[in-house]
Coordinates of C-alpha atoms in Angstrom, one line a residue:
Chain A
X1400 CA 48.6 9.4 -40.2
X1401 CA 47.8 11.6 -36.7
X1402 CA 47.5 8.4 -34.7
X1403 CA 50.9 7.1 -36.4
X1404 CA 52.6 10.4 -35.2
X1405 CA 50.8 10.3 -31.8
X1406 CA 52.2 6.8 -31.1
X1407 CA 55.8 7.7 -32.5
X1408 CA 55.9 10.5 -30.1
X1409 CA 54.8 8.5 -27.2
X1410 CA 57.3 5.6 -27.8
X1411 CA 60.6 7.7 -28.7
X1412 CA 61.6 7.9 -25.1
X1413 CA 61.7 4.3 -24.2
X1414 CA 63.0 3.6 -27.8
X1415 CA 65.7 6.2 -27.0
X1416 CA 66.6 4.4 -23.9
X1417 CA 66.7 0.9 -25.2
X1418 CA 69.0 1.9 -28.1
X1419 CA 71.4 3.5 -25.7
X1420 CA 71.2 0.4 -23.2
X1421 CA 71.9 -2.0 -26.2
X1422 CA 74.8 0.0 -27.5
X1423 CA 76.3 0.4 -24.2
X1424 CA 76.3 -3.3 -23.7
X1425 CA 77.8 -3.9 -26.8
X1426 CA 80.5 -1.2 -26.2
X1427 CA 81.3 -3.0 -22.6
X1428 CA 81.9 -6.3 -24.6
X1429 CA 83.7 -4.8 -27.3
X1430 CA 86.2 -3.0 -24.8
X1431 CA 87.5 -6.3 -23.8
X1432 CA 87.9 -7.8 -27.1
X1433 CA 91.5 -7.0 -27.7
X1434 CA 92.3 -8.2 -24.0
X1435 CA 90.9 -11.5 -24.9
X1436 CA 92.8 -11.6 -28.5
X1437 CA 95.9 -10.8 -26.7
X1438 CA 95.7 -13.6 -24.2
X1439 CA 93.8 -16.0 -26.7
X1440 CA 95.1 -19.2 -25.4
X1441 CA 94.5 -18.5 -21.8
X1442 CA 91.1 -17.4 -22.6
X1443 CA 90.3 -20.4 -24.7
X1444 CA 91.7 -22.5 -21.8
X1445 CA 89.3 -20.7 -19.4
X1446 CA 86.1 -21.4 -21.6
X1447 CA 87.5 -24.9 -22.3
X1448 CA 87.2 -25.5 -18.7
X1449 CA 83.2 -25.1 -18.7
X1450 CA 81.3 -28.3 -19.3
X1451 CA 80.0 -28.7 -23.2
X1452 CA 76.4 -28.3 -22.2
X1453 CA 77.1 -25.0 -20.4
X1454 CA 78.9 -23.7 -23.3
X1455 CA 76.4 -24.6 -25.8
X1456 CA 73.7 -23.2 -23.7
X1457 CA 75.6 -19.8 -23.5
X1458 CA 76.3 -20.0 -27.3
X1459 CA 80.2 -20.3 -27.0
X1460 CA 82.2 -21.8 -29.5
X1461 CA 85.6 -22.0 -28.3
X1462 CA 87.4 -22.5 -31.6
X1463 CA 86.2 -19.3 -33.0
X1464 CA 85.8 -17.2 -30.0
X1465 CA 88.8 -14.8 -30.7
X1466 CA 87.9 -13.9 -34.1
X1467 CA 85.7 -10.9 -34.2
X1468 CA 82.5 -12.7 -35.6
X1469 CA 83.0 -15.5 -33.4
X1470 CA 83.4 -13.3 -30.3
X1471 CA 80.4 -11.1 -31.6
X1472 CA 78.0 -13.9 -32.0
X1473 CA 78.7 -14.9 -28.3
X1474 CA 78.0 -11.4 -26.8
X1475 CA 75.1 -11.1 -29.5
X1476 CA 72.9 -13.6 -27.6
X1477 CA 72.7 -11.1 -24.7
X1478 CA 72.0 -8.3 -27.1
X1479 CA 69.3 -10.3 -28.4
X1480 CA 67.8 -10.9 -25.2
X1481 CA 67.8 -7.0 -24.5
X1482 CA 66.2 -6.2 -28.0
X1483 CA 63.5 -9.2 -27.5
X1484 CA 62.5 -7.5 -24.3
X1485 CA 62.1 -4.1 -25.9
X1486 CA 60.0 -5.5 -28.7
X1487 CA 57.7 -7.8 -26.4
X1488 CA 57.3 -4.6 -24.2
X1489 CA 56.4 -2.5 -27.1
X1490 CA 54.1 -5.1 -28.5
X1491 CA 52.2 -5.7 -25.5
X1492 CA 51.5 -2.4 -24.4
X1493 CA 50.9 -0.7 -27.8
X1494 CA 47.4 -1.6 -28.1
X1495 CA 46.8 -2.4 -24.2
X1496 CA 47.9 1.1 -23.0
X1497 CA 44.5 2.7 -24.2
X1498 CA 42.7 0.4 -21.9
X1499 CA 45.1 0.6 -19.1
X1500 CA 45.5 4.5 -19.2
X1501 CA 41.7 4.7 -19.9
X1502 CA 41.8 6.6 -23.1
X1503 CA 40.1 4.1 -25.2
X1504 CA 37.0 6.1 -24.9
X1505 CA 38.7 8.8 -26.3
X1506 CA 40.4 7.0 -29.3
X1507 CA 37.6 4.5 -30.3
X1508 CA 34.9 7.3 -30.8
X1509 CA 36.8 9.0 -33.1
X1510 CA 35.7 8.4 -36.8
X1511 CA 38.1 5.7 -37.7
X1512 CA 37.8 1.9 -37.7
X1513 CA 39.2 -0.3 -35.1
X1514 CA 41.6 -2.0 -37.7
X1515 CA 42.9 1.7 -38.7
X1516 CA 43.9 2.0 -34.9
X1517 CA 45.6 -1.1 -35.0
X1518 CA 47.5 -0.6 -38.2
X1519 CA 48.6 3.0 -37.0
X1520 CA 49.9 1.5 -34.0
X1521 CA 51.6 -1.5 -35.3
X1522 CA 53.3 0.6 -37.9
X1523 CA 54.4 2.9 -35.0
X1524 CA 55.9 0.1 -33.3
X1525 CA 57.5 -1.4 -36.4
X1526 CA 59.2 2.2 -37.1
X1527 CA 60.6 2.2 -33.7
X1528 CA 62.0 -1.4 -34.1
X1529 CA 63.5 -0.1 -37.4
X1530 CA 65.0 2.9 -35.8
X1531 CA 66.5 0.5 -33.0
X1532 CA 68.0 -2.0 -35.4
X1533 CA 69.4 0.6 -37.9
X1534 CA 71.0 2.9 -35.2
X1535 CA 72.3 0.0 -33.4
X1536 CA 73.7 -1.7 -36.5
X1537 CA 75.6 1.8 -37.3
X1538 CA 76.8 1.9 -33.7
X1539 CA 78.1 -1.6 -33.6
X1540 CA 79.9 -1.5 -37.1
X1541 CA 81.7 1.5 -35.9
X1542 CA 82.9 -0.3 -32.7
X1543 CA 83.8 -3.5 -34.5
X1544 CA 86.0 -1.7 -37.2
X1545 CA 87.8 0.4 -34.0
X1546 CA 88.7 -3.0 -32.2
X1547 CA 89.2 -5.5 -34.9
X1548 CA 92.6 -7.1 -35.0
X1549 CA 92.1 -8.7 -38.5
X1550 CA 89.7 -8.3 -41.2
X1551 CA 86.3 -9.8 -41.0
X1552 CA 83.2 -10.3 -43.3
X1553 CA 81.0 -7.3 -43.3
X1554 CA 78.5 -9.3 -45.0
X1555 CA 78.2 -11.9 -42.3
X1556 CA 78.2 -9.3 -39.6
X1557 CA 75.2 -7.6 -41.4
X1558 CA 73.7 -11.0 -41.3
X1559 CA 74.3 -11.5 -37.8
X1560 CA 72.8 -8.1 -37.0
X1561 CA 69.7 -8.6 -39.3
X1562 CA 68.8 -11.4 -37.0
X1563 CA 68.1 -8.8 -34.4
X1564 CA 65.2 -7.2 -36.4
X1565 CA 63.7 -10.8 -37.2
X1566 CA 63.6 -11.6 -33.7
X1567 CA 62.3 -8.2 -32.6
X1568 CA 59.4 -8.6 -35.1
X1569 CA 58.6 -11.8 -33.8
X1570 CA 58.6 -10.7 -30.3
X1571 CA 56.5 -7.6 -31.4
X1572 CA 54.0 -9.8 -33.1
X1573 CA 53.8 -12.4 -29.9
X1574 CA 53.3 -9.2 -27.6
X1575 CA 50.4 -7.7 -29.6
X1576 CA 48.7 -11.0 -30.0
X1577 CA 49.1 -11.7 -26.2
X1578 CA 47.6 -8.3 -25.2
X1579 CA 44.6 -8.4 -27.2
X1580 CA 43.4 -11.3 -25.1
X1581 CA 43.5 -9.8 -21.9
X1582 CA 40.3 -7.6 -21.1
X1583 CA 42.5 -5.3 -18.9
X1584 CA 46.3 -5.9 -19.0
X1585 CA 47.3 -4.2 -15.5
X1586 CA 51.1 -4.3 -16.1
X1587 CA 53.0 -5.1 -19.2
X1588 CA 56.4 -6.1 -17.6
X1589 CA 55.5 -9.1 -16.0
X1590 CA 54.0 -10.4 -19.3
X1591 CA 56.6 -9.7 -21.5
X1592 CA 59.7 -10.4 -19.1
X1593 CA 57.7 -13.7 -18.5
X1594 CA 57.4 -14.8 -22.0
X1595 CA 60.8 -13.6 -23.2
X1596 CA 62.9 -15.2 -20.3
X1597 CA 60.6 -18.4 -20.6
X1598 CA 61.5 -18.7 -24.4
X1599 CA 65.2 -17.8 -23.9
X1600 CA 65.6 -20.4 -20.9
X1601 CA 63.8 -23.1 -23.3
X1602 CA 66.2 -22.0 -26.1
X1603 CA 69.4 -22.5 -23.8
X1604 CA 68.1 -25.9 -22.7
X1605 CA 67.4 -26.8 -26.3
X1606 CA 70.9 -25.7 -27.2
X1607 CA 72.4 -27.9 -24.6
X1608 CA 70.8 -30.8 -26.0
X1609 CA 71.9 -33.0 -29.1
X1610 CA 69.9 -33.5 -32.3
X1611 CA 67.6 -30.5 -31.8
X1612 CA 66.7 -29.5 -35.0
X1613 CA 62.9 -30.1 -34.5
X1614 CA 63.2 -28.6 -30.7
X1615 CA 64.6 -25.5 -32.0
X1616 CA 61.1 -24.3 -33.5
X1617 CA 59.9 -24.1 -30.1
X1618 CA 62.0 -20.9 -29.1
X1619 CA 62.5 -17.9 -31.7
X1620 CA 65.9 -17.4 -30.0
X1621 CA 67.0 -20.5 -31.5
X1622 CA 65.9 -19.8 -35.2
X1623 CA 69.0 -18.1 -36.2
X1624 CA 72.2 -20.0 -35.4
X1625 CA 75.3 -17.9 -35.5
X1626 CA 77.6 -20.9 -36.2
X1627 CA 75.5 -21.7 -39.3
X1628 CA 75.3 -18.2 -40.6
X1629 CA 79.1 -17.6 -40.4
X1630 CA 79.7 -21.0 -42.1
X1631 CA 77.0 -20.4 -45.0
X1632 CA 76.7 -16.7 -45.1
X1633 CA 73.0 -17.1 -45.2
X1634 CA 69.8 -18.2 -42.7
X1635 CA 68.1 -21.7 -42.3
X1636 CA 65.1 -21.4 -44.7
X1637 CA 62.8 -23.5 -42.3
X1638 CA 63.5 -21.5 -39.4
X1639 CA 62.9 -18.3 -41.4
X1640 CA 59.7 -19.5 -42.6
X1641 CA 58.6 -20.6 -39.2
X1642 CA 59.4 -16.9 -38.0
X1643 CA 57.6 -15.4 -40.7
X1644 CA 54.8 -17.8 -40.1
X1645 CA 54.6 -16.7 -36.4
X1646 CA 54.4 -13.0 -37.3
X1647 CA 51.7 -13.4 -39.9
X1648 CA 49.8 -15.6 -37.8
X1649 CA 50.1 -13.2 -34.5
X1650 CA 49.3 -10.1 -36.4
X1651 CA 46.1 -11.7 -38.0
X1652 CA 45.0 -12.7 -34.8
X1653 CA 45.5 -9.3 -33.2
X1654 CA 43.5 -7.6 -35.8
X1655 CA 40.6 -10.2 -35.5
X1656 CA 40.5 -10.2 -31.9
X1657 CA 40.9 -6.5 -31.6
X1658 CA 38.1 -5.5 -33.9
X1659 CA 35.6 -7.7 -32.0
X1660 CA 36.7 -6.8 -28.6
X1661 CA 34.4 -5.2 -26.2
X1662 CA 36.1 -2.0 -24.5
X1663 CA 34.5 -1.9 -21.1
X1664 CA 34.0 1.1 -19.1
X1665 CA 36.6 2.4 -16.3
X1666 CA 36.0 1.6 -12.8
Chain B
X336 CA 15.7 9.6 -40.0
X337 CA 16.1 9.2 -36.2
X338 CA 19.5 10.4 -34.7
X339 CA 19.6 7.3 -32.6
X340 CA 17.7 4.0 -32.8
X341 CA 17.9 1.0 -30.3
X342 CA 16.3 -2.0 -31.8
X343 CA 15.5 -5.0 -29.3
X344 CA 19.3 -4.4 -28.0
X345 CA 20.3 -7.0 -25.7
X346 CA 23.9 -7.1 -24.1
X347 CA 24.8 -9.8 -21.7
X348 CA 28.0 -10.4 -19.9
X349 CA 28.1 -14.0 -19.2
X350 CA 25.8 -14.4 -16.1
X351 CA 25.7 -10.8 -15.1
X352 CA 23.0 -8.7 -16.7
X353 CA 23.8 -6.0 -19.2
X354 CA 20.8 -4.3 -20.9
X355 CA 17.5 -6.5 -22.3
X356 CA 15.4 -5.8 -25.2
X357 CA 16.1 -2.0 -25.4
X358 CA 13.8 -0.4 -27.9
X359 CA 13.5 3.2 -28.4
X360 CA 14.2 6.2 -30.8
X361 CA 15.5 9.6 -30.6
X362 CA 14.5 12.1 -33.3
X363 CA 16.7 14.7 -34.8
X364 CA 16.9 17.9 -33.1
X365 CA 15.6 16.2 -29.6
X366 CA 16.9 16.9 -26.1
X367 CA 16.6 13.2 -24.8
X368 CA 17.1 12.2 -21.3
X369 CA 18.2 8.8 -20.5
X370 CA 17.6 8.2 -16.7
X371 CA 18.0 5.5 -14.3
X372 CA 20.0 4.5 -11.3
X373 CA 23.5 3.6 -11.2
X374 CA 24.3 0.3 -12.6
X375 CA 20.9 0.1 -14.5
X376 CA 22.7 -0.2 -17.9
X377 CA 22.9 3.3 -19.2
X378 CA 26.6 3.2 -19.9
X379 CA 26.1 -0.1 -21.7
X380 CA 23.5 1.2 -24.0
X381 CA 25.6 4.3 -24.8
X382 CA 28.8 1.9 -25.1
X383 CA 27.1 -0.5 -27.5
X384 CA 25.6 2.7 -29.4
X385 CA 29.2 4.1 -29.9
X386 CA 30.5 0.6 -30.9
X387 CA 32.9 0.2 -27.9
X388 CA 31.0 -3.1 -27.3
X389 CA 29.1 -5.5 -29.5
X390 CA 25.3 -6.3 -28.9
X391 CA 24.7 -9.8 -28.1
X392 CA 21.7 -9.3 -30.2
X393 CA 19.5 -6.4 -31.7
X394 CA 21.1 -3.2 -33.0
X395 CA 22.0 0.3 -32.1
X396 CA 22.4 2.9 -34.6
X397 CA 23.4 6.4 -35.3
X398 CA 21.7 8.1 -38.1
X399 CA 20.9 4.8 -39.5
X400 CA 24.2 3.4 -39.3
X401 CA 26.1 1.1 -37.0
X402 CA 29.4 2.5 -35.6
X403 CA 30.8 -0.8 -35.9
X404 CA 30.2 -1.2 -39.6
X405 CA 30.3 2.4 -40.5
X406 CA 33.2 4.2 -38.5
X407 CA 32.7 7.4 -40.4
X408 CA 29.3 8.1 -38.6
X409 CA 31.1 8.9 -35.6
X410 CA 32.5 12.0 -37.2
X411 CA 29.1 13.6 -36.4
X412 CA 29.2 12.4 -32.8
X413 CA 30.4 14.2 -29.9
X414 CA 31.0 12.0 -26.9
X415 CA 31.5 13.0 -23.0
X416 CA 32.2 10.0 -21.0
X417 CA 31.3 10.1 -17.3
X418 CA 34.9 9.8 -16.2
X419 CA 37.4 11.6 -18.3
X420 CA 40.9 10.3 -18.7
X421 CA 43.4 11.6 -21.4
X422 CA 47.1 11.1 -22.3
X423 CA 48.6 12.6 -19.2
X424 CA 51.9 13.8 -20.6
X425 CA 50.1 16.0 -23.1
X426 CA 49.2 19.6 -22.6
X427 CA 45.4 20.5 -23.1
X428 CA 45.8 22.2 -26.3
X429 CA 48.0 19.3 -27.7
X430 CA 45.0 16.9 -26.9
X431 CA 42.7 19.1 -28.1
X432 CA 44.3 19.6 -31.6
X433 CA 45.0 15.6 -31.6
X434 CA 41.2 15.3 -31.2
X435 CA 40.6 17.9 -33.9
X436 CA 42.8 16.1 -36.3
X437 CA 40.2 13.0 -36.6
X438 CA 38.0 15.3 -37.9
X439 CA 39.3 16.8 -41.2
X440 CA 38.2 20.4 -40.4
X441 CA 39.6 23.4 -38.8
X442 CA 38.4 23.4 -35.2
X443 CA 41.2 26.0 -33.9
X444 CA 38.4 28.8 -33.4
X445 CA 35.9 26.5 -31.8
X446 CA 38.3 25.4 -29.4
X447 CA 39.5 28.8 -28.4
X448 CA 35.7 29.7 -27.9
X449 CA 34.8 26.9 -25.9
X450 CA 37.9 26.9 -23.7
X451 CA 36.9 30.7 -23.1
X452 CA 33.2 29.8 -22.0
X453 CA 34.5 27.0 -19.8
X454 CA 37.1 28.9 -18.3
X455 CA 39.9 26.4 -19.2
X456 CA 43.7 27.2 -19.3
X457 CA 45.1 25.5 -22.7
X458 CA 48.5 25.5 -21.6
X459 CA 48.4 23.3 -18.5
X460 CA 49.4 19.6 -18.5
X461 CA 46.7 17.2 -18.1
X462 CA 48.5 15.6 -15.4
X463 CA 48.1 18.7 -13.5
X464 CA 44.5 19.2 -13.8
X465 CA 41.7 18.5 -11.1
X466 CA 39.0 16.3 -11.8
X467 CA 36.5 19.3 -12.7
X468 CA 39.0 20.8 -15.1
X469 CA 39.5 17.5 -16.7
X470 CA 35.9 17.5 -17.2
X471 CA 36.0 20.7 -19.1
X472 CA 38.5 19.3 -21.1
X473 CA 36.1 16.6 -21.8
X474 CA 33.3 19.1 -22.7
X475 CA 35.7 20.8 -25.1
X476 CA 36.6 17.7 -26.5
X477 CA 33.3 16.4 -27.1
X478 CA 32.0 19.7 -28.8
X479 CA 34.9 21.2 -30.7
X480 CA 34.0 19.6 -34.2
X481 CA 30.5 21.0 -34.0
X482 CA 28.7 17.5 -33.6
X483 CA 25.3 16.9 -35.0
X484 CA 24.7 14.5 -32.2
X485 CA 26.0 15.0 -28.6
X486 CA 25.9 12.1 -26.1
X487 CA 26.4 12.9 -22.6
X488 CA 27.0 10.3 -19.8
X489 CA 26.7 11.5 -16.5
X490 CA 27.9 14.8 -17.6
X491 CA 27.8 17.2 -14.9
X492 CA 29.6 15.3 -12.3
X493 CA 32.8 17.0 -10.9
X494 CA 31.5 20.5 -12.2
X495 CA 30.6 23.2 -9.7
X496 CA 27.2 24.7 -9.8
X497 CA 28.5 27.8 -11.9
X498 CA 30.0 25.7 -14.7
X499 CA 26.9 23.3 -14.6
X500 CA 24.9 26.1 -15.6
X501 CA 27.5 27.2 -18.4
X502 CA 27.6 23.5 -19.5
X503 CA 23.6 23.5 -19.8
X504 CA 23.5 26.8 -21.6
X505 CA 26.3 25.4 -24.0
X506 CA 24.3 22.5 -24.7
X507 CA 20.9 24.3 -25.2
X508 CA 22.7 26.5 -27.7
X509 CA 24.2 23.5 -29.4
X510 CA 20.8 22.1 -29.5
X511 CA 19.4 25.5 -31.2
X512 CA 21.8 25.0 -33.8
X513 CA 20.3 21.8 -34.6
X514 CA 22.3 19.4 -32.6
X515 CA 20.4 16.4 -31.2
X516 CA 21.3 15.9 -27.4
X517 CA 21.3 12.5 -25.8
X518 CA 21.6 12.8 -22.0
X519 CA 22.1 10.2 -19.8
X520 CA 22.0 10.8 -15.8
X521 CA 20.7 9.7 -12.4
X522 CA 19.7 13.1 -11.5
X523 CA 16.2 13.7 -12.0
X524 CA 16.3 17.1 -11.5
X525 CA 19.1 17.5 -14.4
X526 CA 16.8 15.9 -16.9
X527 CA 13.9 17.6 -16.1
X528 CA 15.5 20.8 -16.6
X529 CA 17.1 19.9 -19.7
X530 CA 15.0 17.4 -21.8
X531 CA 11.9 17.1 -23.8
X532 CA 11.5 13.5 -23.8
X533 CA 12.9 10.9 -21.4
X534 CA 13.5 7.0 -21.2
X535 CA 13.7 5.5 -17.7
X536 CA 16.0 2.3 -17.5
X537 CA 16.2 -0.2 -14.5
X538 CA 17.6 -3.2 -14.3
X539 CA 18.6 -3.3 -18.0
X540 CA 15.3 -2.8 -19.0
X541 CA 13.3 0.4 -20.3
X542 CA 10.2 0.7 -18.1
X543 CA 9.0 4.0 -19.2
X544 CA 9.3 6.2 -22.3
X545 CA 7.5 9.5 -22.3
X546 CA 7.5 13.4 -22.8
X547 CA 9.1 15.4 -20.3
X548 CA 5.9 17.4 -19.9
X549 CA 3.9 14.1 -18.8
X550 CA 6.6 13.2 -16.4
X551 CA 6.0 16.6 -14.8
X552 CA 2.2 16.3 -14.4
X553 CA 3.3 13.0 -12.5
X554 CA 5.1 15.6 -10.4
X555 CA 5.7 14.1 -7.2
X556 CA 7.0 16.1 -4.1
X557 CA 8.5 14.7 -1.1
X558 CA 7.4 16.8 2.0
X559 CA 8.6 16.6 5.5
X560 CA 6.9 18.5 8.1
X561 CA 7.9 19.2 11.7
X562 CA 5.1 20.3 14.1
X563 CA 5.7 21.6 17.3
X564 CA 2.7 19.2 18.9
X565 CA 2.0 15.8 17.9
X566 CA -0.5 15.7 15.2
X567 CA -3.5 13.3 14.2
X568 CA -2.7 11.0 11.1
X569 CA -5.9 11.8 9.7
X570 CA -5.2 15.5 9.3
X571 CA -2.9 14.6 6.3
X572 CA -5.3 12.1 4.8
X573 CA -6.3 13.7 1.4
X574 CA -6.0 12.9 -2.3
X575 CA -2.5 12.8 -3.6
X576 CA -0.8 11.8 -0.6
X577 CA 1.0 8.4 -0.3
X578 CA 3.4 6.7 1.9
X579 CA 2.2 8.8 4.8
X580 CA 4.6 8.4 7.6
X581 CA 4.3 10.0 11.2
X582 CA 7.0 9.6 13.8
X583 CA 7.2 11.9 16.9
X584 CA 6.6 15.2 15.7
X585 CA 7.9 14.4 12.2
X586 CA 5.4 14.0 9.1
X587 CA 6.6 12.4 6.0
X588 CA 4.9 11.9 2.7
X589 CA 5.0 11.8 -1.1
X590 CA 2.6 14.3 -2.7
X591 CA 1.1 14.4 -6.2
X592 CA -1.1 16.7 -7.7
X593 CA -1.8 20.3 -7.4
X594 CA 0.7 21.6 -4.8
X595 CA -1.7 24.5 -3.7
X596 CA -4.0 22.0 -2.1
X597 CA -1.3 20.6 0.2
X598 CA 0.1 24.0 0.9
X599 CA -3.3 25.2 1.9
X600 CA -3.9 22.1 4.0
X601 CA -0.4 22.7 5.7
X602 CA -1.3 26.4 6.4
X603 CA -4.2 25.2 8.6
X604 CA -1.9 23.8 11.2
X605 CA 1.0 25.2 13.2
X606 CA 4.3 24.0 11.9
X607 CA 7.9 24.4 13.1
X608 CA 9.8 23.2 9.8
X609 CA 8.9 22.6 6.4
X610 CA 10.9 20.9 3.6
X611 CA 9.7 20.2 0.0
X612 CA 11.9 18.2 -2.2
X613 CA 12.5 16.3 -5.2
X614 CA 11.8 12.7 -4.5
X615 CA 14.8 10.7 -5.2
X616 CA 14.9 8.4 -8.3
X617 CA 14.4 5.2 -6.5
X618 CA 11.0 6.7 -5.3
X619 CA 9.8 7.5 -8.9
X620 CA 11.0 4.2 -9.9
X621 CA 9.0 2.5 -7.3
X622 CA 6.2 4.5 -8.4
X623 CA 6.3 3.3 -11.8
X624 CA 6.6 -0.3 -10.7
X625 CA 3.4 0.2 -8.7
X626 CA 1.6 1.4 -11.7
X627 CA 2.6 -1.6 -13.9
X628 CA 1.7 -4.0 -11.0
X629 CA -1.8 -2.2 -11.3
X630 CA -2.4 -2.8 -14.9
X631 CA -1.1 -6.4 -14.7

């Protein structure tokens, strides 16, 4: 419990900043929503001018763009990118920072097992992600109800936002698993940005192609298709299972490697 | 039961040498010195003992248990690493309380006592502390839970002589209260002052394990003499003198034996300056290597 609280304390600042950034981003987009609706025809024409693959890559669906859910699912891909970076940063740093900040010698000679250390840290990171997503969801719900021009399905809106939590969970787990393979991870940002942007670009390329059901497994960003969610009020089970598989495998690997890892002296 | 036991402990890092076949015991209540030059493998041995790194073969146990399989055994261990780093954004007292929270006992009183002895300001932020003051945090942190085994890895670097003195007193007091002390250092004098028994390590192997009193009998002194006029080499050729070098008016040699005999000898001649010092560790090691060579 003491380790968990200590971790929470050390993460709270950055989490707060990420929450504010994501809410601010959503607020900026929502602020132009009414303008878009009032000139729907012109906006559709503008977007229609983009080639089809570009629209697909950016997640733009012209038909539904002026409905609140359609609009939100377009801007949501940028929010997702933000959230993925946050989660990946958190995951990559949570275990590796003890070695980077040279405090491993302090923590790991305490009468606790390595797996207890991993558990406390993972739980703290998980808590921070939960907090991020809950606060973000409350904020965007409020914003959506303020700018809406007609009623929308609250259930679908919730399902869309819940994918944020899944995506974060996946990237958190990937981040932790990546970090345990480094003897000493000097800097977290290049690794986490590299992986997140890499997968995001791959996701965009996959989206632009046709017949991509199999290719979509490569990028977690493509596990949750907004058009599908809006149409079916649910998720595609195969991708949901793939996401869960990644999380379980990554966390299992993290435990196994971290428990066996040598913690070398600083020099 | 031994406080510490190394059994055929080997740790290799790929191609580079770690430690090879380390074998010894430290009995409860002992003050045990672990001495060797930098890079000899002292820290590797200690880190394996604490479960920070995993042995390639053999074992290292504390009170009969391995730290890796029985992490709870670490509740009786206080460890002071050679370089102290802590969570920078914390205040000293917060860090110490965090440290205490792992031990399920009330350490508040002991923290205050230790901080007073070491003259440590508990309210400061750790980022603002000098190297020496961080070291003090490390000392308090290592002792606040009244450990039964205290492991010190080059503990005095960064402490001024007055603090070193206080620190040694503190360690002796802990020992009187029953704590076992395992003291790693590359400074022979320090170990000689503190320890009952000593293990010498070089290039990953234990080359000597003995009582401090035996090591003292083998007491080598490095003697440097400056004479006003050149002096004949044969003057200093006497039992106990080795590595005799004469250069201009300087005489330089190692002496082993009754110090009075060499002092009497020196007093028979006119000298300009005299320096008697502890030989450095390398020279002591050299001596053991030579002795080993003789027996082979």
